[in-house]
mmCIF file of C-alpha atoms in Angstrom:
data_model
loop_
_atom_site.group_PDB
_atom_site.id
_atom_site.type_symbol
_atom_site.label_atom_id
_atom_site.label_comp_id
_atom_site.label_asym_id
_atom_site.label_seq_id
_atom_site.Cartn_x
_atom_site.Cartn_y
_atom_site.Cartn_z
ATOM 1 C CA UNK A 30 -9.487 -26.449 7.431
ATOM 2 C CA UNK A 31 -12.280 -24.080 6.375
ATOM 3 C CA UNK A 32 -12.229 -20.395 7.237
ATOM 4 C CA UNK A 33 -15.820 -19.725 6.153
ATOM 5 C CA UNK A 34 -18.181 -18.026 8.553
ATOM 6 C CA UNK A 35 -21.275 -17.075 6.507
ATOM 7 C CA UNK A 36 -23.132 -18.775 3.637
ATOM 8 C CA UNK A 37 -23.232 -17.466 0.100
ATOM 9 C CA UNK A 38 -24.768 -18.771 -3.069
ATOM 10 C CA UNK A 39 -22.096 -18.034 -5.677
ATOM 11 C CA UNK A 40 -18.362 -18.207 -6.054
ATOM 12 C CA UNK A 41 -18.092 -14.846 -7.791
ATOM 13 C CA UNK A 42 -16.765 -11.608 -6.357
ATOM 14 C CA UNK A 43 -18.279 -10.020 -3.281
ATOM 15 C CA UNK A 44 -21.440 -7.974 -3.728
ATOM 16 C CA UNK A 45 -21.508 -4.333 -2.636
ATOM 17 C CA UNK A 46 -24.019 -4.869 0.160
ATOM 18 C CA UNK A 47 -21.755 -7.510 1.729
ATOM 19 C CA UNK A 48 -18.689 -5.269 1.955
ATOM 20 C CA UNK A 49 -17.353 -4.089 5.295
ATOM 21 C CA UNK A 50 -16.757 -0.340 5.446
ATOM 22 C CA UNK A 51 -13.370 -0.265 7.194
ATOM 23 C CA UNK A 52 -11.287 -1.990 4.462
ATOM 24 C CA UNK A 53 -12.773 0.141 1.674
ATOM 25 C CA UNK A 54 -12.423 3.367 3.651
ATOM 26 C CA UNK A 55 -8.796 2.540 4.449
ATOM 27 C CA UNK A 56 -7.863 1.777 0.858
ATOM 28 C CA UNK A 57 -9.573 4.851 -0.539
ATOM 29 C CA UNK A 58 -8.036 7.286 1.931
ATOM 30 C CA UNK A 59 -4.575 5.730 1.887
ATOM 31 C CA UNK A 60 -4.302 6.038 -1.886
ATOM 32 C CA UNK A 61 -3.610 9.693 -1.117
ATOM 33 C CA UNK A 62 -0.543 8.628 0.901
ATOM 34 C CA UNK A 63 0.591 6.447 -1.999
ATOM 35 C CA UNK A 64 0.158 9.350 -4.406
ATOM 36 C CA UNK A 65 2.146 11.755 -2.224
ATOM 37 C CA UNK A 66 4.971 9.247 -1.749
ATOM 38 C CA UNK A 67 5.229 8.267 -5.409
ATOM 39 C CA UNK A 68 4.973 11.773 -6.833
ATOM 40 C CA UNK A 69 7.956 12.941 -4.782
ATOM 41 C CA UNK A 70 10.025 10.136 -6.272
ATOM 42 C CA UNK A 71 8.852 10.976 -9.788
ATOM 43 C CA UNK A 72 9.604 14.698 -9.430
ATOM 44 C CA UNK A 73 13.124 14.128 -8.095
ATOM 45 C CA UNK A 74 13.819 10.884 -10.021
ATOM 46 C CA UNK A 75 14.965 9.164 -6.860
ATOM 47 C CA UNK A 76 14.062 6.762 -4.102
ATOM 48 C CA UNK A 77 13.076 8.070 -1.656
ATOM 49 C CA UNK A 78 11.974 11.240 -3.399
ATOM 50 C CA UNK A 79 13.291 14.366 -1.694
ATOM 51 C CA UNK A 80 14.722 17.779 -2.362
ATOM 52 C CA UNK A 81 18.353 17.441 -1.285
ATOM 53 C CA UNK A 82 18.713 21.188 -0.710
ATOM 54 C CA UNK A 83 15.372 22.379 0.663
ATOM 55 C CA UNK A 84 14.705 25.990 1.600
ATOM 56 C CA UNK A 85 11.805 27.765 3.243
ATOM 57 C CA UNK A 86 8.547 25.821 3.255
ATOM 58 C CA UNK A 87 10.190 22.906 1.444
ATOM 59 C CA UNK A 88 12.002 22.052 4.664
ATOM 60 C CA UNK A 89 8.687 21.463 6.404
ATOM 61 C CA UNK A 90 7.341 19.503 3.446
ATOM 62 C CA UNK A 91 10.392 17.227 3.473
ATOM 63 C CA UNK A 92 9.921 16.736 7.198
ATOM 64 C CA UNK A 93 6.252 15.731 6.830
ATOM 65 C CA UNK A 94 6.989 13.429 3.910
ATOM 66 C CA UNK A 95 9.515 11.453 5.942
ATOM 67 C CA UNK A 96 7.416 11.414 9.090
ATOM 68 C CA UNK A 97 4.052 10.430 7.606
ATOM 69 C CA UNK A 98 4.416 9.388 3.962
ATOM 70 C CA UNK A 99 7.625 7.755 2.767
ATOM 71 C CA UNK A 100 7.734 4.009 3.583
ATOM 72 C CA UNK A 101 4.475 4.455 5.494
ATOM 73 C CA UNK A 102 1.859 3.946 2.760
ATOM 74 C CA UNK A 103 2.747 0.622 1.159
ATOM 75 C CA UNK A 104 2.631 -1.263 4.518
ATOM 76 C CA UNK A 105 -1.060 -0.313 4.763
ATOM 77 C CA UNK A 106 -1.809 -1.979 1.449
ATOM 78 C CA UNK A 107 0.337 -4.951 2.414
ATOM 79 C CA UNK A 108 -1.831 -5.445 5.522
ATOM 80 C CA UNK A 109 -4.975 -5.028 3.426
ATOM 81 C CA UNK A 110 -3.714 -7.473 0.809
ATOM 82 C CA UNK A 111 -3.306 -10.225 3.392
ATOM 83 C CA UNK A 112 -6.686 -9.345 4.865
ATOM 84 C CA UNK A 113 -8.362 -9.474 1.464
ATOM 85 C CA UNK A 114 -6.844 -12.850 0.647
ATOM 86 C CA UNK A 115 -8.572 -14.403 3.652
ATOM 87 C CA UNK A 116 -11.833 -12.606 2.844
ATOM 88 C CA UNK A 117 -11.788 -13.974 -0.686
ATOM 89 C CA UNK A 118 -11.056 -17.508 0.513
ATOM 90 C CA UNK A 119 -13.787 -17.260 3.144
ATOM 91 C CA UNK A 120 -16.380 -16.298 0.542
ATOM 92 C CA UNK A 121 -15.313 -19.184 -1.662
ATOM 93 C CA UNK A 122 -15.517 -21.620 1.261
ATOM 94 C CA UNK A 123 -18.973 -20.371 2.199
ATOM 95 C CA UNK A 124 -20.254 -20.815 -1.340
ATOM 96 C CA UNK A 125 -19.460 -24.519 -1.170
ATOM 97 C CA UNK A 126 -16.212 -24.505 -3.101
ATOM 98 C CA UNK A 127 -13.760 -27.260 -2.272
ATOM 99 C CA UNK A 128 -10.311 -26.351 -0.903
ATOM 100 C CA UNK A 129 -8.859 -27.249 -4.295
ATOM 101 C CA UNK A 130 -11.261 -24.894 -6.061
ATOM 102 C CA UNK A 131 -10.504 -22.101 -3.595
ATOM 103 C CA UNK A 132 -6.803 -22.563 -4.112
ATOM 104 C CA UNK A 133 -7.304 -22.485 -7.882
ATOM 105 C CA UNK A 134 -9.179 -19.179 -7.751
ATOM 106 C CA UNK A 135 -6.598 -17.553 -5.490
ATOM 107 C CA UNK A 136 -3.651 -18.787 -7.530
ATOM 108 C CA UNK A 137 -5.262 -17.637 -10.769
ATOM 109 C CA UNK A 138 -5.985 -14.185 -9.335
ATOM 110 C CA UNK A 139 -2.468 -13.762 -7.960
ATOM 111 C CA UNK A 140 -0.764 -14.955 -11.101
ATOM 112 C CA UNK A 141 -2.788 -12.422 -13.066
ATOM 113 C CA UNK A 142 -1.636 -9.783 -10.570
ATOM 114 C CA UNK A 143 1.948 -10.664 -11.491
ATOM 115 C CA UNK A 144 1.037 -10.156 -15.148
ATOM 116 C CA UNK A 145 -0.605 -6.830 -14.296
ATOM 117 C CA UNK A 146 2.544 -5.843 -12.449
ATOM 118 C CA UNK A 147 4.844 -6.614 -15.374
ATOM 119 C CA UNK A 148 2.625 -4.607 -17.728
ATOM 120 C CA UNK A 149 2.341 -1.751 -15.235
ATOM 121 C CA UNK A 150 6.092 -1.555 -14.765
ATOM 122 C CA UNK A 151 6.900 -1.838 -18.472
ATOM 123 C CA UNK A 152 4.363 0.737 -19.620
ATOM 124 C CA UNK A 153 3.986 3.191 -16.747
ATOM 125 C CA UNK A 154 5.975 3.079 -13.507
ATOM 126 C CA UNK A 155 9.005 1.183 -12.267
ATOM 127 C CA UNK A 156 7.888 1.170 -8.602
ATOM 128 C CA UNK A 157 5.149 -1.372 -9.174
ATOM 129 C CA UNK A 158 3.834 -3.382 -6.235
ATOM 130 C CA UNK A 159 1.255 -5.500 -8.065
ATOM 131 C CA UNK A 160 3.788 -8.078 -9.196
ATOM 132 C CA UNK A 161 5.150 -8.411 -5.671
ATOM 133 C CA UNK A 162 1.618 -8.744 -4.293
ATOM 134 C CA UNK A 163 0.936 -11.504 -6.783
ATOM 135 C CA UNK A 164 4.096 -13.412 -5.883
ATOM 136 C CA UNK A 165 3.428 -13.041 -2.160
ATOM 137 C CA UNK A 166 -0.200 -14.037 -2.735
ATOM 138 C CA UNK A 167 0.858 -17.271 -4.406
ATOM 139 C CA UNK A 168 3.195 -18.097 -1.503
ATOM 140 C CA UNK A 169 0.534 -17.272 1.086
ATOM 141 C CA UNK A 170 -2.068 -19.367 -0.732
ATOM 142 C CA UNK A 171 0.183 -22.405 -0.902
ATOM 143 C CA UNK A 172 1.917 -22.109 2.480
ATOM 144 C CA UNK A 173 -0.141 -20.060 4.954
ATOM 145 C CA UNK A 174 -3.827 -19.986 4.087
ATOM 146 C CA UNK A 175 -4.967 -23.280 5.640
ATOM 147 C CA UNK A 176 -2.698 -23.227 8.659
ATOM 148 C CA UNK A 177 -4.020 -23.337 12.209
ATOM 149 C CA UNK A 178 -4.553 -20.325 14.469
ATOM 150 C CA UNK A 179 -1.575 -21.454 16.535
ATOM 151 C CA UNK A 180 0.658 -21.399 13.477
ATOM 152 C CA UNK A 181 -0.506 -17.896 12.517
ATOM 153 C CA UNK A 182 0.646 -16.581 15.888
ATOM 154 C CA UNK A 183 4.147 -16.797 14.441
ATOM 155 C CA UNK A 184 3.283 -13.552 12.649
ATOM 156 C CA UNK A 185 2.905 -11.822 16.015
ATOM 157 C CA UNK A 186 6.265 -13.195 17.141
ATOM 158 C CA UNK A 187 7.900 -11.809 13.988
ATOM 159 C CA UNK A 188 6.398 -8.406 14.673
ATOM 160 C CA UNK A 189 7.710 -8.504 18.225
ATOM 161 C CA UNK A 190 11.185 -9.258 16.863
ATOM 162 C CA UNK A 191 10.815 -6.355 14.427
ATOM 163 C CA UNK A 192 9.985 -4.061 17.324
ATOM 164 C CA UNK A 193 13.196 -5.163 19.016
ATOM 165 C CA UNK A 194 15.088 -4.417 15.787
ATOM 166 C CA UNK A 195 13.636 -0.887 15.742
ATOM 167 C CA UNK A 196 14.729 -0.370 19.352
ATOM 168 C CA UNK A 197 18.253 -1.603 18.644
ATOM 169 C CA UNK A 198 18.694 0.527 15.518
ATOM 170 C CA UNK A 199 17.131 3.469 17.347
ATOM 171 C CA UNK A 200 19.640 3.114 20.153
ATOM 172 C CA UNK A 201 22.475 3.062 17.609
ATOM 173 C CA UNK A 202 21.123 6.225 15.990
ATOM 174 C CA UNK A 203 20.842 8.009 19.330
ATOM 175 C CA UNK A 204 24.404 7.052 20.262
ATOM 176 C CA UNK A 205 25.642 8.219 16.847
ATOM 177 C CA UNK A 206 23.945 11.585 17.267
ATOM 178 C CA UNK A 207 26.214 12.221 20.223
ATOM 179 C CA UNK A 208 29.178 12.210 17.846
ATOM 180 C CA UNK A 209 30.875 15.187 16.156
ATOM 181 C CA UNK A 210 28.189 15.634 13.472
ATOM 182 C CA UNK A 211 28.729 16.307 9.784
ATOM 183 C CA UNK A 212 27.004 17.375 6.591
ATOM 184 C CA UNK A 213 26.026 14.091 4.937
ATOM 185 C CA UNK A 214 22.708 13.934 3.028
ATOM 186 C CA UNK A 215 20.254 11.099 3.369
ATOM 187 C CA UNK A 216 21.165 8.228 1.043
ATOM 188 C CA UNK A 217 18.949 8.271 -2.040
ATOM 189 C CA UNK A 218 19.212 6.188 -5.203
ATOM 190 C CA UNK A 219 18.721 7.679 -8.662
ATOM 191 C CA UNK A 220 15.990 6.098 -10.805
ATOM 192 C CA UNK A 221 16.979 6.201 -14.476
ATOM 193 C CA UNK A 222 13.495 5.592 -15.885
ATOM 194 C CA UNK A 223 12.126 8.680 -14.113
ATOM 195 C CA UNK A 224 14.776 10.895 -15.748
ATOM 196 C CA UNK A 225 14.782 9.266 -19.200
ATOM 197 C CA UNK A 226 14.473 11.736 -22.114
ATOM 198 C CA UNK A 227 11.925 9.665 -24.055
ATOM 199 C CA UNK A 228 9.160 7.137 -23.486
ATOM 200 C CA UNK A 229 10.856 4.135 -25.080
ATOM 201 C CA UNK A 230 14.087 4.855 -23.228
ATOM 202 C CA UNK A 231 12.115 5.008 -19.977
ATOM 203 C CA UNK A 232 10.395 1.734 -20.815
ATOM 204 C CA UNK A 233 13.717 -0.016 -21.357
ATOM 205 C CA UNK A 234 14.964 1.362 -18.045
ATOM 206 C CA UNK A 235 11.821 0.195 -16.245
ATOM 207 C CA UNK A 236 12.170 -3.324 -17.597
ATOM 208 C CA UNK A 237 15.591 -3.443 -15.956
ATOM 209 C CA UNK A 238 14.504 -1.759 -12.729
ATOM 210 C CA UNK A 239 11.298 -3.669 -12.004
ATOM 211 C CA UNK A 240 12.806 -7.092 -11.152
ATOM 212 C CA UNK A 241 15.199 -5.622 -8.586
ATOM 213 C CA UNK A 242 12.521 -3.389 -7.093
ATOM 214 C CA UNK A 243 10.191 -6.377 -6.791
ATOM 215 C CA UNK A 244 12.849 -8.458 -5.068
ATOM 216 C CA UNK A 245 13.530 -5.707 -2.525
ATOM 217 C CA UNK A 246 9.860 -5.408 -1.490
ATOM 218 C CA UNK A 247 9.044 -9.141 -1.282
ATOM 219 C CA UNK A 248 9.911 -9.244 2.450
ATOM 220 C CA UNK A 249 6.646 -7.387 3.097
ATOM 221 C CA UNK A 250 5.145 -10.883 3.277
ATOM 222 C CA UNK A 251 5.523 -10.449 7.044
ATOM 223 C CA UNK A 252 3.215 -7.428 6.877
ATOM 224 C CA UNK A 253 0.664 -9.275 4.740
ATOM 225 C CA UNK A 254 0.786 -12.132 7.219
ATOM 226 C CA UNK A 255 -0.380 -9.762 9.948
ATOM 227 C CA UNK A 256 -3.310 -8.825 7.714
ATOM 228 C CA UNK A 257 -4.133 -12.492 7.318
ATOM 229 C CA UNK A 258 -4.043 -12.970 11.094
ATOM 230 C CA UNK A 259 -6.396 -9.988 11.568
ATOM 231 C CA UNK A 260 -8.803 -11.238 8.895
ATOM 232 C CA UNK A 261 -9.112 -14.611 10.567
ATOM 233 C CA UNK A 262 -10.484 -12.690 13.571
ATOM 234 C CA UNK A 263 -12.722 -10.450 11.427
ATOM 235 C CA UNK A 264 -11.244 -7.355 13.071
ATOM 236 C CA UNK A 265 -12.160 -4.968 10.264
ATOM 237 C CA UNK A 266 -15.586 -6.486 9.642
ATOM 238 C CA UNK A 267 -16.387 -6.062 13.343
ATOM 239 C CA UNK A 268 -14.300 -3.057 14.458
ATOM 240 C CA UNK A 269 -16.683 -2.090 17.258
ATOM 241 C CA UNK A 270 -15.946 -5.401 18.960
ATOM 242 C CA UNK A 271 -12.192 -4.817 18.776
ATOM 243 C CA UNK A 272 -11.966 -1.157 19.788
ATOM 244 C CA UNK A 273 -9.402 -1.720 22.514
ATOM 245 C CA UNK A 274 -7.074 -3.678 20.233
ATOM 246 C CA UNK A 275 -7.505 -1.148 17.429
ATOM 247 C CA UNK A 276 -6.841 1.792 19.739
ATOM 248 C CA UNK A 277 -3.621 0.276 21.043
ATOM 249 C CA UNK A 278 -2.567 -0.663 17.519
ATOM 250 C CA UNK A 279 -3.151 2.882 16.283
ATOM 251 C CA UNK A 280 -1.229 4.462 19.158
ATOM 252 C CA UNK A 281 1.690 2.037 19.168
ATOM 253 C CA UNK A 282 1.919 1.564 15.389
ATOM 254 C CA UNK A 283 1.883 5.236 14.476
ATOM 255 C CA UNK A 284 3.924 6.119 17.552
ATOM 256 C CA UNK A 285 6.736 3.793 16.475
ATOM 257 C CA UNK A 286 6.545 5.021 12.877
ATOM 258 C CA UNK A 287 6.667 8.700 13.851
ATOM 259 C CA UNK A 288 9.399 8.292 16.460
ATOM 260 C CA UNK A 289 11.489 6.088 14.182
ATOM 261 C CA UNK A 290 11.089 8.473 11.273
ATOM 262 C CA UNK A 291 12.045 11.569 13.246
ATOM 263 C CA UNK A 292 15.861 11.523 12.752
ATOM 264 C CA UNK A 293 15.592 11.042 8.975
ATOM 265 C CA UNK A 294 12.848 13.679 8.796
ATOM 266 C CA UNK A 295 15.027 16.205 10.626
ATOM 267 C CA UNK A 296 17.985 15.493 8.332
ATOM 268 C CA UNK A 297 15.796 15.768 5.213
ATOM 269 C CA UNK A 298 14.599 19.185 6.399
ATOM 270 C CA UNK A 299 18.151 20.379 7.034
ATOM 271 C CA UNK A 300 17.482 20.742 10.754
ATOM 272 C CA UNK A 301 19.857 17.969 11.827
ATOM 273 C CA UNK A 302 23.405 17.482 10.562
ATOM 274 C CA UNK A 303 25.152 14.108 10.787
ATOM 275 C CA UNK A 304 27.976 12.137 9.223
ATOM 276 C CA UNK A 305 27.539 9.518 6.508
ATOM 277 C CA UNK A 306 27.274 6.379 8.679
ATOM 278 C CA UNK A 307 24.705 8.053 10.932
ATOM 279 C CA UNK A 308 22.660 9.169 7.918
ATOM 280 C CA UNK A 309 22.606 5.568 6.699
ATOM 281 C CA UNK A 310 21.505 4.361 10.122
ATOM 282 C CA UNK A 311 18.651 6.864 10.205
ATOM 283 C CA UNK A 312 17.407 5.600 6.831
ATOM 284 C CA UNK A 313 17.525 2.043 8.164
ATOM 285 C CA UNK A 314 15.541 3.131 11.217
ATOM 286 C CA UNK A 315 13.100 5.034 9.000
ATOM 287 C CA UNK A 316 12.363 1.929 6.932
ATOM 288 C CA UNK A 317 12.161 -0.498 9.852
ATOM 289 C CA UNK A 318 9.801 1.742 11.800
ATOM 290 C CA UNK A 319 7.730 2.538 8.719
ATOM 291 C CA UNK A 320 6.212 -0.914 8.567
ATOM 292 C CA UNK A 321 4.453 -0.208 11.867
ATOM 293 C CA UNK A 322 2.525 2.575 10.144
ATOM 294 C CA UNK A 323 0.690 -0.162 8.223
ATOM 295 C CA UNK A 324 -1.337 -1.589 11.108
ATOM 296 C CA UNK A 325 -1.357 1.864 12.717
ATOM 297 C CA UNK A 326 -3.103 3.604 9.827
ATOM 298 C CA UNK A 327 -5.433 0.630 9.281
ATOM 299 C CA UNK A 328 -6.476 0.783 12.939
ATOM 300 C CA UNK A 329 -7.173 4.522 12.704
ATOM 301 C CA UNK A 330 -9.548 4.089 9.784
ATOM 302 C CA UNK A 331 -11.178 1.069 11.391
ATOM 303 C CA UNK A 332 -11.928 3.217 14.428
ATOM 304 C CA UNK A 333 -13.309 5.943 12.162
ATOM 305 C CA UNK A 334 -15.531 3.333 10.536
ATOM 306 C CA UNK A 335 -17.181 2.641 13.890
ATOM 307 C CA UNK A 336 -18.444 6.237 13.965
ATOM 308 C CA UNK A 337 -19.487 6.858 10.359
ATOM 309 C CA UNK A 338 -21.663 5.249 7.700
ATOM 310 C CA UNK A 339 -21.039 4.533 4.046
ATOM 311 C CA UNK A 340 -23.995 6.735 3.117
ATOM 312 C CA UNK A 341 -22.176 9.957 4.047
ATOM 313 C CA UNK A 342 -20.877 11.857 0.990
ATOM 314 C CA UNK A 343 -17.201 11.934 2.015
ATOM 315 C CA UNK A 344 -17.093 8.427 3.447
ATOM 316 C CA UNK A 345 -19.128 7.126 0.526
ATOM 317 C CA UNK A 346 -16.727 8.641 -1.989
ATOM 318 C CA UNK A 347 -13.632 7.349 -0.190
ATOM 319 C CA UNK A 348 -15.057 3.855 0.198
ATOM 320 C CA UNK A 349 -16.095 3.905 -3.475
ATOM 321 C CA UNK A 350 -12.455 4.525 -4.377
ATOM 322 C CA UNK A 351 -11.427 1.807 -1.931
ATOM 323 C CA UNK A 352 -13.597 -0.652 -3.832
ATOM 324 C CA UNK A 353 -11.790 0.430 -7.008
ATOM 325 C CA UNK A 354 -8.321 0.827 -5.517
ATOM 326 C CA UNK A 355 -6.577 -1.102 -8.296
ATOM 327 C CA UNK A 356 -8.002 1.263 -10.916
ATOM 328 C CA UNK A 357 -7.159 4.258 -8.726
ATOM 329 C CA UNK A 358 -3.584 3.066 -8.300
ATOM 330 C CA UNK A 359 -3.071 2.557 -12.033
ATOM 331 C CA UNK A 360 -4.723 5.904 -12.809
ATOM 332 C CA UNK A 361 -2.054 7.572 -10.687
ATOM 333 C CA UNK A 362 0.734 5.993 -12.733
ATOM 334 C CA UNK A 363 -0.844 7.224 -15.970
ATOM 335 C CA UNK A 364 -1.084 10.705 -14.460
ATOM 336 C CA UNK A 365 2.593 10.753 -13.415
ATOM 337 C CA UNK A 366 3.617 9.782 -16.933
ATOM 338 C CA UNK A 367 1.456 12.453 -18.584
ATOM 339 C CA UNK A 368 1.957 15.278 -16.106
ATOM 340 C CA UNK A 369 5.466 14.864 -14.692
ATOM 341 C CA UNK A 370 7.748 12.904 -17.044
ATOM 342 C CA UNK A 371 10.604 14.899 -18.663
ATOM 343 C CA UNK A 372 9.291 14.051 -22.147
ATOM 344 C CA UNK A 373 5.659 15.063 -21.452
ATOM 345 C CA UNK A 374 4.307 18.074 -19.502
ATOM 346 C CA UNK A 375 7.084 17.989 -16.882
ATOM 347 C CA UNK A 376 5.044 20.107 -14.480
ATOM 348 C CA UNK A 377 7.373 19.540 -11.529
ATOM 349 C CA UNK A 378 9.916 22.097 -12.784
ATOM 350 C CA UNK A 379 7.514 24.722 -14.108
ATOM 351 C CA UNK A 380 6.045 26.404 -11.043
ATOM 352 C CA UNK A 381 8.709 27.202 -8.472
ATOM 353 C CA UNK A 382 9.032 24.580 -5.737
ATOM 354 C CA UNK A 383 9.119 21.080 -7.282
ATOM 355 C CA UNK A 384 8.146 19.558 -3.932
ATOM 356 C CA UNK A 385 5.050 21.705 -3.490
ATOM 357 C CA UNK A 386 4.056 21.390 -7.144
ATOM 358 C CA UNK A 387 4.368 17.617 -6.980
ATOM 359 C CA UNK A 388 2.271 17.385 -3.834
ATOM 360 C CA UNK A 389 -0.446 19.585 -5.365
ATOM 361 C CA UNK A 390 -0.450 17.376 -8.463
ATOM 362 C CA UNK A 391 -0.663 14.264 -6.281
ATOM 363 C CA UNK A 392 -3.591 15.585 -4.247
ATOM 364 C CA UNK A 393 -5.403 16.710 -7.410
ATOM 365 C CA UNK A 394 -4.940 13.357 -9.114
ATOM 366 C CA UNK A 395 -6.138 11.506 -6.011
ATOM 367 C CA UNK A 396 -9.196 13.765 -5.706
ATOM 368 C CA UNK A 397 -9.971 13.100 -9.373
ATOM 369 C CA UNK A 398 -9.975 9.360 -8.701
ATOM 370 C CA UNK A 399 -12.275 9.897 -5.711
ATOM 371 C CA UNK A 400 -14.787 11.763 -7.881
ATOM 372 C CA UNK A 401 -14.602 9.217 -10.698
ATOM 373 C CA UNK A 402 -15.046 6.343 -8.244
ATOM 374 C CA UNK A 403 -18.081 8.051 -6.711
ATOM 375 C CA UNK A 404 -19.614 8.448 -10.164
ATOM 376 C CA UNK A 405 -19.000 4.790 -10.993
ATOM 377 C CA UNK A 406 -20.445 3.796 -7.639
ATOM 378 C CA UNK A 407 -23.666 5.668 -8.319
ATOM 379 C CA UNK A 408 -23.917 3.804 -11.615
ATOM 380 C CA UNK A 409 -23.082 0.554 -9.815
ATOM 381 C CA UNK A 410 -20.095 -0.012 -12.081
ATOM 382 C CA UNK A 411 -16.812 -1.543 -11.015
ATOM 383 C CA UNK A 412 -13.494 0.064 -11.881
ATOM 384 C CA UNK A 413 -12.053 -0.953 -15.256
ATOM 385 C CA UNK A 414 -9.021 -2.719 -13.765
ATOM 386 C CA UNK A 415 -11.215 -4.571 -11.253
ATOM 387 C CA UNK A 416 -13.516 -5.650 -14.079
ATOM 388 C CA UNK A 417 -10.640 -7.078 -16.108
ATOM 389 C CA UNK A 418 -9.071 -8.867 -13.116
ATOM 390 C CA UNK A 419 -12.463 -10.229 -12.065
ATOM 391 C CA UNK A 420 -13.167 -11.693 -15.504
ATOM 392 C CA UNK A 421 -9.704 -13.201 -15.721
ATOM 393 C CA UNK A 422 -10.172 -14.743 -12.263
ATOM 394 C CA UNK A 423 -13.789 -15.905 -12.365
ATOM 395 C CA UNK A 424 -14.669 -15.947 -16.059
ATOM 396 C CA UNK A 425 -16.725 -13.661 -18.335
ATOM 397 C CA UNK A 426 -19.962 -13.981 -16.318
ATOM 398 C CA UNK A 427 -18.563 -12.668 -13.036
#
């Protein structure tokens, strides 16, 4: 079954003029969310990253991190990964490639993503998602890509079941809040590599941490499947024609994420006090509801894309970063290592509030990637990581 909808003349990567604005705008803007989430973990050497004893403004920062950031950024990129997989296959189909050739390109690209992920984790940051994307991409290519529209509706059924899970866990949390209370903190796991005293020690820790981290995030295949379903309907290429769906998705998706994250956010800020089992339940609810932020945030930026053009300076810069999101993501990991690691500049503990310092560093690093991407865009140059992945996938002439 072909999923092509428009002819092309080559099997190489998509040309700039052919790109839809909404996916690039979403990726570029949401890299800020990724930066804010990751930097908190780096500063506090934990997952999720939070100040366990916040005071003053840090209480509000903790609250906002749990409401809008933690476990709410990666689902966006999971949706976009599934969407991009269909886009890539569609372009290959339209160029005249056979299903076998399309499958070969996709498998090669995803296997290289796994290699990128291993290198990224070993050298820079334990919380790598590239390897998991690559593994999920291989599974989706072999199992889901050529299925019928009827089969892909299973993804919607799974999301409906997830909504029921959020309601059930939410009800348990509400009933637990009626109990006697307590003083338990939110469960948070220590990350050895982020507290290691030297680079080689951190690298050894990361090599042990990456496989387990990758295994824990593989279930996001359900989120990528939703992106695949949306791509088959060209929702982000034609957002104006799907305004009603996008509006409802934005309201419901972000509504569920914000409501489900509220108990954990209140506990993290020190404004709600619960016992240990209730704290664990709120973290479960926080994670389960967070996946709904993926389609929610994507829908918001798709709606924005119906009102703006790529030629605007802000939108142009954000979409330029979106086109180079792999390079932007890896740049962040280099920055965390140089600026925040205990054996380098260790800026998180030098200027008062570690939370605020980390967030300022994150925003500055993200803004730097926006400016660099805009400069590369004006020169019509791809990001360095995109260039390497493209040549590995398509060959040296791509």
